Amino acid sequence: MSLDFPLDRTAAPVPGAERRAILADPGFGRWFTDHMAVAAWDAEHGWHDGGVRPLAPFTLHPGAAVFHYGQEIFEGLKAYRHADGGVWLFRPGDNARRFARSARRLALPELPEAAFVRAVEELVRADAAWVPEPDGDAGGGAATPGPDPSASGPSVSDPSAPDPSASGSGEQSLYLRPFLIATESFLGVRPSAEALFRVIASPAGPYFPSGVTGVTLWVTETYSRAAIGGTGAAKCGGNYAGSLAAQTEARENGCEQVLYLDSAGRGTIEESGTMNLCLVTRDGELLTPALGTILEGVTRDTVLALAPELGLRPVERAISLAELRAGAEDGTVTEVFAAGTAAVLTPVTGFKGAGHAFTVGDGTPGPTTLALRRTVLDLQYGRTEDRHGWLHRVL
């Protein structure tokens, strides 16, 4: 049986003037739209009670499984308004499939892919006024040209040309947060027989409002993010709660974020905070850790697919900290960046750890990183042709 999401429109929307003031400077995750998509599941009836309803708190029994055993998952994706006024999603089917994989790992019911996408679509339609207008061309139009056979490294845009994406302009969007929580009230370690699905939305401004800058990562030897057989490949809250102490450690050591190594003690790099890590090499490789204990990021997969268009050879394999450090020091590794939904690509310009510190390149965001970032944004905002079929029109 298909799950529908009929609209029950709120009688008290945020007034237009107040909404416009919020959209002028929304930040990230500070404000929420007028509605939410909802659905329920139980072992007897399956998925039911779908709809788009006014945003409001909901009540759970203090014994709900989510409170005691952390049985929950979530996703993150964005809606983008294009220059013609249309509103689009970017690869929502990939988020839907990852949501289902996360549900399997956390012993939660799997929401059908079509229902996930429909819930997101209907919420965006209901709250279309909350999707920010594009405020300028951040991408410069056409995608970066292919490789120059005579060049020794990757082909990127003319480094002397202005890069509007580096200014952080033109990146407003509507961030969408689907989540699923176990709600059966009981005290016992077993899968919940009841669950609630919700999608909420929050307008998002540019992640780098003052321009794209590089960050320094703290290589933690105290904490690990995931282990073989653990929940590292699932998008669940426990992974993020467990990262907070590591982030604090990074800030105490003068770094913006943390770099995790594998938990088996092999010294291989895994993720940067909540993002996937990528390395650009002098001979034109785009290296990233292989999947298994890390999250299969949609932005990560997008960058790997686009890499050949910028003259890069995508390679997924184990990368040791020793290799990264030696490569940065001898120039084999020319750039490093982190990839994720919120910031798209974040240049990583340095690393610090217990008894060591090193810089990548000249310590500033590299041209390949900025070119890849611009290429992804151009696709998301409809400024260049979508040859991969990733855009999904809502309005």
PDB file of C-alpha atoms in Angstrom, residues 34 46 75 86 107-108 115 180 273 279 315 329-330 337 348 375:
ATOM      1  CA  ASP A  34       5.644  26.081   9.101  1.00  0.00           C
ATOM      2  CA  GLY A  46       2.932  -1.229   8.960  1.00  0.00           C
ATOM      3  CA  GLU A  75      19.181  12.110   6.958  1.00  0.00           C
ATOM      4  CA  GLY A  86      11.886  26.313  -9.907  1.00  0.00           C
ATOM      5  CA  ALA A 107      16.673  -2.580  13.559  1.00  0.00           C
ATOM      6  CA  LEU A 108      14.071   0.020  12.556  1.00  0.00           C
ATOM      7  CA  ALA A 115       7.547   7.306   0.341  1.00  0.00           C
ATOM      8  CA  LEU A 180      12.923   8.024  12.377  1.00  0.00           C
ATOM      9  CA  GLY A 273      34.363  15.173  12.020  1.00  0.00           C
ATOM     10  CA  LEU A 279      43.161  14.083  -0.997  1.00  0.00           C
ATOM     11  CA  VAL A 315      40.708   6.144  -6.073  1.00  0.00           C
ATOM     12  CA  GLU A 329      55.657  17.425   3.296  1.00  0.00           C
ATOM     13  CA  ASP A 330      57.149  16.387  -0.072  1.00  0.00           C
ATOM     14  CA  PHE A 337      39.253  18.725   1.563  1.00  0.00           C
ATOM     15  CA  VAL A 348      41.694  21.398   4.871  1.00  0.00           C
ATOM     16  CA  THR A 375      31.137  22.337 -10.155  1.00  0.00           C
TER      17      THR A 375
END
